[in-house]
Coordinates of C-alpha atoms and ligand atoms in Angstrom, one line a residue:
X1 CA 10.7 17.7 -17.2
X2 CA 12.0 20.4 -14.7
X3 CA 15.5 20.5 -15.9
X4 CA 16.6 22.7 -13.5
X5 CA 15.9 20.3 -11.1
X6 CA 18.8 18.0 -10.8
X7 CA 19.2 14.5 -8.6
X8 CA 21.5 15.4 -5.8
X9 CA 23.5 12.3 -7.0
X10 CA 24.6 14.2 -9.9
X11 CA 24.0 16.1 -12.9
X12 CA 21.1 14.0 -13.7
X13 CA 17.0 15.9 -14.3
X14 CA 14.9 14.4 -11.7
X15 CA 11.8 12.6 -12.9
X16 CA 9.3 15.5 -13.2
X17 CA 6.1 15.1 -14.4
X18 CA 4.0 17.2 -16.3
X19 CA 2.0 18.5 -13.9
X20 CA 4.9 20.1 -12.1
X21 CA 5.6 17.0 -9.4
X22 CA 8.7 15.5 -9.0
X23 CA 8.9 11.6 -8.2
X24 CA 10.4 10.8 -4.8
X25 CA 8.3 7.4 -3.7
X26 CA 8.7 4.1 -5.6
X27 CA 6.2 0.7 -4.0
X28 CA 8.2 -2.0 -5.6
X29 CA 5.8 -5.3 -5.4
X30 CA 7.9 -8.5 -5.2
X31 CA 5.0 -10.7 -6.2
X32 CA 1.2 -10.7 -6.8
X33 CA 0.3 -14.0 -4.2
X34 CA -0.9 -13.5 -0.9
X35 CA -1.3 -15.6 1.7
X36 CA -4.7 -13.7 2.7
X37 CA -8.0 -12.8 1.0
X38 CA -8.7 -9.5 2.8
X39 CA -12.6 -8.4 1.9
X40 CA -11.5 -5.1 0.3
X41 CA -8.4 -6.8 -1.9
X42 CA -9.0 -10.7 -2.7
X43 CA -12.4 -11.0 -1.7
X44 CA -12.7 -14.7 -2.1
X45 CA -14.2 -16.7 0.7
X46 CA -17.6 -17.7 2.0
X47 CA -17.7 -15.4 5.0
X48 CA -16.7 -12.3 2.2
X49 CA -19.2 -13.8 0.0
X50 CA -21.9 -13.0 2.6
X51 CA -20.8 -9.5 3.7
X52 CA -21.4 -8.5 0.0
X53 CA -24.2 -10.5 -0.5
X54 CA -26.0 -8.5 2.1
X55 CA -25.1 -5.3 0.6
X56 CA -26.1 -6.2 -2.9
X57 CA -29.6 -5.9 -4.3
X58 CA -30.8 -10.1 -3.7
X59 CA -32.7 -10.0 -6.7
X60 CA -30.5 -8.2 -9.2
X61 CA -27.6 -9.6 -8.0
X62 CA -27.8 -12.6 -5.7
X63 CA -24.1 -13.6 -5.9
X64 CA -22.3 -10.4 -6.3
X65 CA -18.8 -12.8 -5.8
X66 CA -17.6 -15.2 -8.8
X67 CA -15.4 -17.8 -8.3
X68 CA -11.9 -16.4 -9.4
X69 CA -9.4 -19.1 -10.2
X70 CA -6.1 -17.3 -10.0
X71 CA -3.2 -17.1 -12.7
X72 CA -0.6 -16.4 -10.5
X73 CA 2.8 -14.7 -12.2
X74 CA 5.3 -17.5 -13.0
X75 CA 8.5 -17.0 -11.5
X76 CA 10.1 -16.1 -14.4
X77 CA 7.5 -13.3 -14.7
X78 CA 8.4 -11.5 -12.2
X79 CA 11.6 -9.5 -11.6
X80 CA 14.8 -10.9 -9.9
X81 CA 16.4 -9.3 -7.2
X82 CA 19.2 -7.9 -9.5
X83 CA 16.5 -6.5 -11.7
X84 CA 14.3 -4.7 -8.7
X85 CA 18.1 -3.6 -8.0
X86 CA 18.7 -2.2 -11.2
X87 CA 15.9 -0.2 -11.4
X88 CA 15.9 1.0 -7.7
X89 CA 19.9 2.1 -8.8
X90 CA 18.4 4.0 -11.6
X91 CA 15.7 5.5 -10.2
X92 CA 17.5 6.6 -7.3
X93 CA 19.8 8.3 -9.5
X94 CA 16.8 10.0 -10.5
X95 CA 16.2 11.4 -7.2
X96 CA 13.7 9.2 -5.9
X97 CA 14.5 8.7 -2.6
X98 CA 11.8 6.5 -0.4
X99 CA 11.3 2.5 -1.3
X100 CA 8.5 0.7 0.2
X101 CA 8.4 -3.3 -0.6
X102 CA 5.2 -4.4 -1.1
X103 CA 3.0 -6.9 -3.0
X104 CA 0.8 -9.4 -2.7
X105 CA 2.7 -10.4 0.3
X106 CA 5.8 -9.6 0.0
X107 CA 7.1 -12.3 3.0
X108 CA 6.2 -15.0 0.4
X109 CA 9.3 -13.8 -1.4
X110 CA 11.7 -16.5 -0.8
X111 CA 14.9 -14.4 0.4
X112 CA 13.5 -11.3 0.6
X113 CA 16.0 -10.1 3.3
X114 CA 18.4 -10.6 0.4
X115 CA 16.7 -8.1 -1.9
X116 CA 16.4 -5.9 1.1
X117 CA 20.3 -6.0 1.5
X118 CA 21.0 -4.9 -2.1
X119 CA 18.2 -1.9 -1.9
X120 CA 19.7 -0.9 2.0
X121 CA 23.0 -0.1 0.5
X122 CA 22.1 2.0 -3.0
X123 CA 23.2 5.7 -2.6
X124 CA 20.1 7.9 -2.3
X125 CA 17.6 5.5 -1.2
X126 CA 17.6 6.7 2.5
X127 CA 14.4 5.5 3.3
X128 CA 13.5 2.0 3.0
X129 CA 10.1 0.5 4.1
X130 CA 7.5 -2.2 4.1
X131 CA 4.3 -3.2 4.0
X132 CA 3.3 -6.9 5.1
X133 CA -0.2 -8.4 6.6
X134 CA 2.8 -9.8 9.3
X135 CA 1.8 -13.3 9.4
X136 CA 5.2 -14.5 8.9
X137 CA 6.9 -12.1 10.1
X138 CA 8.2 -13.5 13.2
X139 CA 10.5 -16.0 10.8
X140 CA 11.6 -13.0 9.2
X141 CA 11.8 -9.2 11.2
X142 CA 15.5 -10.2 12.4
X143 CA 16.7 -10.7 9.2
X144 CA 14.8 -8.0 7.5
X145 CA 16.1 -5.6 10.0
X146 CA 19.4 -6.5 10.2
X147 CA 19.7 -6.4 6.4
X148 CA 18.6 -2.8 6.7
X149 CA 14.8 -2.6 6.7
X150 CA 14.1 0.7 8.3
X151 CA 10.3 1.0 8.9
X152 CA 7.4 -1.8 8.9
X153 CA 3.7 -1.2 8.5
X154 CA 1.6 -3.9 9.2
X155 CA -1.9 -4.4 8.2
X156 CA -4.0 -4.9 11.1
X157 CA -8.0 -3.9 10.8
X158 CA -9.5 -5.7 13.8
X159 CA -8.5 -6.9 17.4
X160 CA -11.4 -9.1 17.6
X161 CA -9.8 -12.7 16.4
X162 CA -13.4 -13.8 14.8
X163 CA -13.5 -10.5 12.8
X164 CA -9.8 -10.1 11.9
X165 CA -10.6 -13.9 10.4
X166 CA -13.5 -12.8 8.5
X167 CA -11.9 -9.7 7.2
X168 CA -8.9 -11.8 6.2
X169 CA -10.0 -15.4 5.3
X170 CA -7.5 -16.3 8.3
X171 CA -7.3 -17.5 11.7
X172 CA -4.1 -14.9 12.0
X173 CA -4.2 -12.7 14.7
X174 CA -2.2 -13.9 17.5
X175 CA 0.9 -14.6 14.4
X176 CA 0.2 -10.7 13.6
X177 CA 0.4 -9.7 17.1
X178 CA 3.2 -11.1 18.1
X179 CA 4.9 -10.4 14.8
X180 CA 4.0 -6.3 15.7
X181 CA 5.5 -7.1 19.1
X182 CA 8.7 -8.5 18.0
X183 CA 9.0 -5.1 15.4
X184 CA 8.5 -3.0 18.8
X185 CA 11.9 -5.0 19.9
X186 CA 14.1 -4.8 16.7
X187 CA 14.0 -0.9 16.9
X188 CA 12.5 0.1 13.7
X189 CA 12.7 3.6 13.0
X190 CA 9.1 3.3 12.8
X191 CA 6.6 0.6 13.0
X192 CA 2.8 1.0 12.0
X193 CA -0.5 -0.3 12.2
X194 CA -2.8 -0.2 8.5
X195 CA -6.5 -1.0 9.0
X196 CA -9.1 -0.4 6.2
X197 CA -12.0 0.7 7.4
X198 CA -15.1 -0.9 6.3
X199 CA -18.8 0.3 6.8
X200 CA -20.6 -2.3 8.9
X201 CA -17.3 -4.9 9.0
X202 CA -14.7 -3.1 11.2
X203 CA -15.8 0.1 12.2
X204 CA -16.8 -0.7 15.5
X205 CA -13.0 -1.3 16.6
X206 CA -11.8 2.4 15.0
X207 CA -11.3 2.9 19.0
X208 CA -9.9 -0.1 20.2
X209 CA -7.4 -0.2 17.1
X210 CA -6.4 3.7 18.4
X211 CA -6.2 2.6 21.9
X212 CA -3.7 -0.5 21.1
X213 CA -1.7 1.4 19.3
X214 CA -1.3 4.3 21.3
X215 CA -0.6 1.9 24.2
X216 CA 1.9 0.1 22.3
X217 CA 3.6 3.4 20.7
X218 CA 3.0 2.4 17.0
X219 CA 1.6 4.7 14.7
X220 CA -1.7 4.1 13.7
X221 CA -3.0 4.3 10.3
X222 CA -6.8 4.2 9.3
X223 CA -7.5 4.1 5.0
X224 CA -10.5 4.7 3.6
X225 CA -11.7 1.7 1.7
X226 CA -11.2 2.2 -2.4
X227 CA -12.1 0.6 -5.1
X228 CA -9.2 -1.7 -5.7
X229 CA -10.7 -5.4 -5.0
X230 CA -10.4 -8.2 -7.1
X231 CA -14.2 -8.4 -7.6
X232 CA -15.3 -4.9 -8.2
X233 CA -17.6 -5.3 -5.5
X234 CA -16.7 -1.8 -3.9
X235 CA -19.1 0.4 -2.9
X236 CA -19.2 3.7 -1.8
X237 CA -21.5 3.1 1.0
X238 CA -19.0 1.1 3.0
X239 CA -16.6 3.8 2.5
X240 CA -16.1 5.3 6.3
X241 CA -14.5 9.1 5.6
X242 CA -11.7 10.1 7.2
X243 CA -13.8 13.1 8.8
X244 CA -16.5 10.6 10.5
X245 CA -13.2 8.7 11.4
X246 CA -11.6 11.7 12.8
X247 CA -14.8 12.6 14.9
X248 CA -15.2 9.6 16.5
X249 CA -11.4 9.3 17.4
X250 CA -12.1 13.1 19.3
X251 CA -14.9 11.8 20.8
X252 CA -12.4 9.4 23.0
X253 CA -8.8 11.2 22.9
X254 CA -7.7 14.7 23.1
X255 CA -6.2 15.1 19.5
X256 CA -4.2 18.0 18.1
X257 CA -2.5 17.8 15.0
X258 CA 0.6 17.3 13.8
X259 CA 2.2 19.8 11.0
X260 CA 3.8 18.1 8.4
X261 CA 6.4 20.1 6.0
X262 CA 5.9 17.1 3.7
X263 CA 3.2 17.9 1.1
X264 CA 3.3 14.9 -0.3
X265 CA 2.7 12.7 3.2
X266 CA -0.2 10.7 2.5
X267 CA -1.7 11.0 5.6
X268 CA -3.3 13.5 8.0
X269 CA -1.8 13.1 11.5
X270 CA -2.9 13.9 15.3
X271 CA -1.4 13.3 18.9
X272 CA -2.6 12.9 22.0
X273 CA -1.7 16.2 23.7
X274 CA -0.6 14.1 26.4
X275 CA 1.0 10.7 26.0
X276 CA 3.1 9.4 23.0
X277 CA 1.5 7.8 19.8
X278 CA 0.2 8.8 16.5
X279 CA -2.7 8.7 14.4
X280 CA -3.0 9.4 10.9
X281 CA -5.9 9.3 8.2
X282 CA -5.6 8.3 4.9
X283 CA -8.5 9.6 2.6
X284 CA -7.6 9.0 -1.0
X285 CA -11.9 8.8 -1.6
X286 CA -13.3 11.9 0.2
X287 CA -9.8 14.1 0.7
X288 CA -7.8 13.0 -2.6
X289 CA -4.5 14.3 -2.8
X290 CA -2.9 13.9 -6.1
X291 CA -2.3 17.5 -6.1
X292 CA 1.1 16.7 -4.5
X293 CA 1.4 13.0 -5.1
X294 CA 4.8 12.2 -5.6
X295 CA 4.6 8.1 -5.8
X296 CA 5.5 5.3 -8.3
X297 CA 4.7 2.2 -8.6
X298 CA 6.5 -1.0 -9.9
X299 CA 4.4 -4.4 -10.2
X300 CA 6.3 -7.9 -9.5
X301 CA 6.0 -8.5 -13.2
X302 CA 8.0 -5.0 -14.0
X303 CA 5.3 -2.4 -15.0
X304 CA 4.9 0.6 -14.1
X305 CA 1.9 2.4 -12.8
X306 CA 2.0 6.3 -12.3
X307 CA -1.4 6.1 -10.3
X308 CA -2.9 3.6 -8.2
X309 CA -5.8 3.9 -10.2
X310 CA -4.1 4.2 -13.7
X311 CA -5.9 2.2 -16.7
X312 CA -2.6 1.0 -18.4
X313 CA 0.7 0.3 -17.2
X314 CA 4.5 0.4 -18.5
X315 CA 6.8 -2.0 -19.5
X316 CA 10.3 -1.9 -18.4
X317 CA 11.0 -5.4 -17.9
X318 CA 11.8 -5.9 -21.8
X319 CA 14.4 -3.2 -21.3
X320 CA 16.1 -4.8 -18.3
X321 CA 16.2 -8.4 -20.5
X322 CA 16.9 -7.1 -23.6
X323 CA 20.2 -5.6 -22.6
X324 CA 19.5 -1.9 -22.9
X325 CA 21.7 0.4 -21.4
X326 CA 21.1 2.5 -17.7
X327 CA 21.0 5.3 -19.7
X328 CA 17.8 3.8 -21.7
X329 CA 16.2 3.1 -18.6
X330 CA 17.0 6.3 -17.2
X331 CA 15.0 8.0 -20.6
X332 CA 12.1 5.3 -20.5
X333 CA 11.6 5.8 -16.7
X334 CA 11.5 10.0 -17.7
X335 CA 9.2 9.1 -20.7
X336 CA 6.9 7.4 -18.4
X337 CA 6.8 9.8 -15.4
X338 CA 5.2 11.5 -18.3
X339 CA 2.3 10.0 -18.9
X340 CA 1.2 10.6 -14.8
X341 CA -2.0 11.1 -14.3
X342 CA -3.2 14.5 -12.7
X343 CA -5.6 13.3 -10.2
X344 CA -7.8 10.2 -10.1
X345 CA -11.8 9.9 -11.0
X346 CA -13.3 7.6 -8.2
X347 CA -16.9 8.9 -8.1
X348 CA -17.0 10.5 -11.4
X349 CA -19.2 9.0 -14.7
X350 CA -16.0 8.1 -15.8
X351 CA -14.1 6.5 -13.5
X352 CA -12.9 2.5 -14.7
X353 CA -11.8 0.3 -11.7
X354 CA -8.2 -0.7 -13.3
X355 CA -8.0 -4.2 -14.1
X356 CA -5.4 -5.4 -11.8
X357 CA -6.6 -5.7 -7.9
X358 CA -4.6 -3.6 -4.9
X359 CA -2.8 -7.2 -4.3
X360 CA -1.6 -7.0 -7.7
X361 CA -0.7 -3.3 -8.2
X362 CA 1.3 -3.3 -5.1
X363 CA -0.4 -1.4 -2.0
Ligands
SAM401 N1 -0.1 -7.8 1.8 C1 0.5 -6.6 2.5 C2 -0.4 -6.0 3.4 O1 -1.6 -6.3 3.4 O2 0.0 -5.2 4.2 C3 1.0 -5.6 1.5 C4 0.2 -5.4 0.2 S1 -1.4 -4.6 0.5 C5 -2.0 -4.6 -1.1 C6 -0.9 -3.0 0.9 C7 -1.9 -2.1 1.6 O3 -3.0 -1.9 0.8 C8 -2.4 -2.7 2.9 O4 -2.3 -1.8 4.0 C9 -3.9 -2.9 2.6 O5 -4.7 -2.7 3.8 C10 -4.2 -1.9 1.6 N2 -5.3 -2.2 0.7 C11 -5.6 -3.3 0.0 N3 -6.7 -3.2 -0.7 C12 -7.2 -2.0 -0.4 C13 -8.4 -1.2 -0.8 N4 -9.3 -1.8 -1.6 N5 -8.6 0.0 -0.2 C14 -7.7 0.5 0.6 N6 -6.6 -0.1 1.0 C15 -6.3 -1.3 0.5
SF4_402 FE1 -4.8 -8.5 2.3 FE2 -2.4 -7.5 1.6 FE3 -3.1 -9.9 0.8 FE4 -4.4 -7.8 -0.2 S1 -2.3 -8.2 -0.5 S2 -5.3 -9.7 0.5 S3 -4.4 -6.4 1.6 S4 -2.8 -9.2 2.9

């Protein structure tokens, strides 16, 4: 703990961990469904089934997918609004800062603009976000904005309505388009476009997805493909790095990058030197960097993870039903920033795919 750091919201240590990082970023999930079954998260469908199939040796493994009958969470799994509150009160308090709701999908919340009200208002959060596949976002953007959602990232990895259905297991394009449109009209402090880049599956529209977005003034996100599926099927042959990304993107605009003063940013960012727009590269695979990582994570069902790729996971939803005190929490949330993780292991003899899939874990 770096006790001489203290939460501007009082005389409170900030949650340090032991590797000299101090927690500013909490992903809250607000459930594990999801209306999708992206090839690189829930891959479940026939047309996933045959991307994979290709890629896997025919006679060693000739149906690299299994039929996965989901347990969803029951609803009295997962956290209530007041309890996502709680904690967010708490860990704000704690100096974390930046909320991004996620899940699953976190528009299959019913009344999610609700929780989004409660989290606008807590002192210290000044930066509230979320990630949605958009499909029903048109229903819900007003109400998400005027509840005080600040910034919406929408997951978007092809242009091309057959591929966008095969990456996806939906016919959703034109919803997700005009959901991105009617962001661009609610004035977001930021709205951006997520696509996963897949070897052989999307990477022929790294261009096209640069060009829309540049066109449409969104900032546009590309994120290298990890090993976080349902299935365990990644590879890292369909990983596309962030350099090769980066090089073809110079190929077609004239890119300079941005300077960040934020370590911890995630991604690497460029600009058309002429023009408006964006474009960042996330590379947790080829370019990791947990040296600065400063993110929590809290599942719908109340766990914590320290690292998206952590092995185990902490209970705190015990504590919020058993009627322990803030101050409890405060100590169990300080206990458990403990435990983070220096860095992650993808590639090395050691790595272990965590149980729980991307759509589980919170993205
Ligand atoms: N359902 C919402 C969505 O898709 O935007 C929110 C949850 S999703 C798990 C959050 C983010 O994780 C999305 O941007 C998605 O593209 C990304 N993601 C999911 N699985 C991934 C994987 N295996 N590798 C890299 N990114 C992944
Ligand atoms: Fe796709 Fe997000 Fe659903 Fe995963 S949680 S299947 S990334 S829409």
């Amino acid at each position: 703990m770096v006790l001489d750091a203290i939460s501007p919201l009082g005389r409170r240590a900030v949650l340090s961990d032991t590797h000299g990082r101090i927690m500013r970023d909490l992903r809250v999930s607000v459930t594990d469904r999801c209306n999708f079954r992206c090839l690189y998260c829930l891959p479940e469908n026939e047309e996933a089934a045959n991307f994979y199939r290709s890629r896997f040796d025919p006679v060693k493994n000739p149906n690299p997918l299994k039929k996965i009958e989901h347990v969803w969470k029951s609803r009295a799994d997962l956290l209530r609004f007041e309890e996502i509150e709680r904690v967010v009160r708490v860990a704000a308090s704690l100096g974390i800062e930046k909320i991004r709701v996620t899940g699953g999908e976190p528009l299959l919340r019913n009344d999610l603009e609700k929780l989004i009200a409660k989290l606008a208002v807590i002192p210290g959060v000044n930066d509230l976000a979320m990630t949605t596949n958009g499909f029903l976002f048109n229903a819900k953007g007003k109400a998400l904005r005027s509840a005080g959602l600040r910034r919406v990232s929408f997951s978007l990895d092809s242009l091309d309505p057959r591929n966008f259905r095969k990456m996806t297991g939906r016919d959703g394009l034109s919803d997700v388009l005009a959901g991105i449109e009617l962001a661009r009209s609610l004035a977001f402090e930021a709205v951006k476009i997520n696509a996963v880049v897949i070897r052989g599956m999307n990477d022929h529209e790294i261009e096209s997805l640069a060009e829309f977005a540049l066109e449409k003034g969104v900032a546009m996100r590309y994120i290298e493909f990890m090993p976080l599926d349902s299935q365990k099927v990644w590879m890292r042959e369909l990983v596309v790095p962030g350099r090769e990304i980066l090089e073809r993107l110079k190929t077609r605009f004239d890119l300079v990058p941005i300077e960040s003063r934020n370590q911890s940013e995630t991604a690497r960012r460029w600009r058309p030197r002429t023009g408006g727009g964006e474009i960042g590269i996330i590379a947790p695979v080829t370019q990791p960097f947990c040296g600065h990582c400063n993110r929590l994570r809290m599942t719908a069902d109340g766990k914590i993870r320290t690292c998206l790729f952590s092995v185990g996971e902490h209970d705190i939803r015990s504590l919020l039903r058993d009627g322990s005190s803030d101050s409890k929490l405060e100590s169990r949330l300080h206990e458990i920033v403990g435990f983070k993780e220096d860095r992650h292991h993808i590639g090395e003899p050691e790595f272990q795919q965590p149980a729980r899939s991307m759509s589980c874990i919170g993205g």
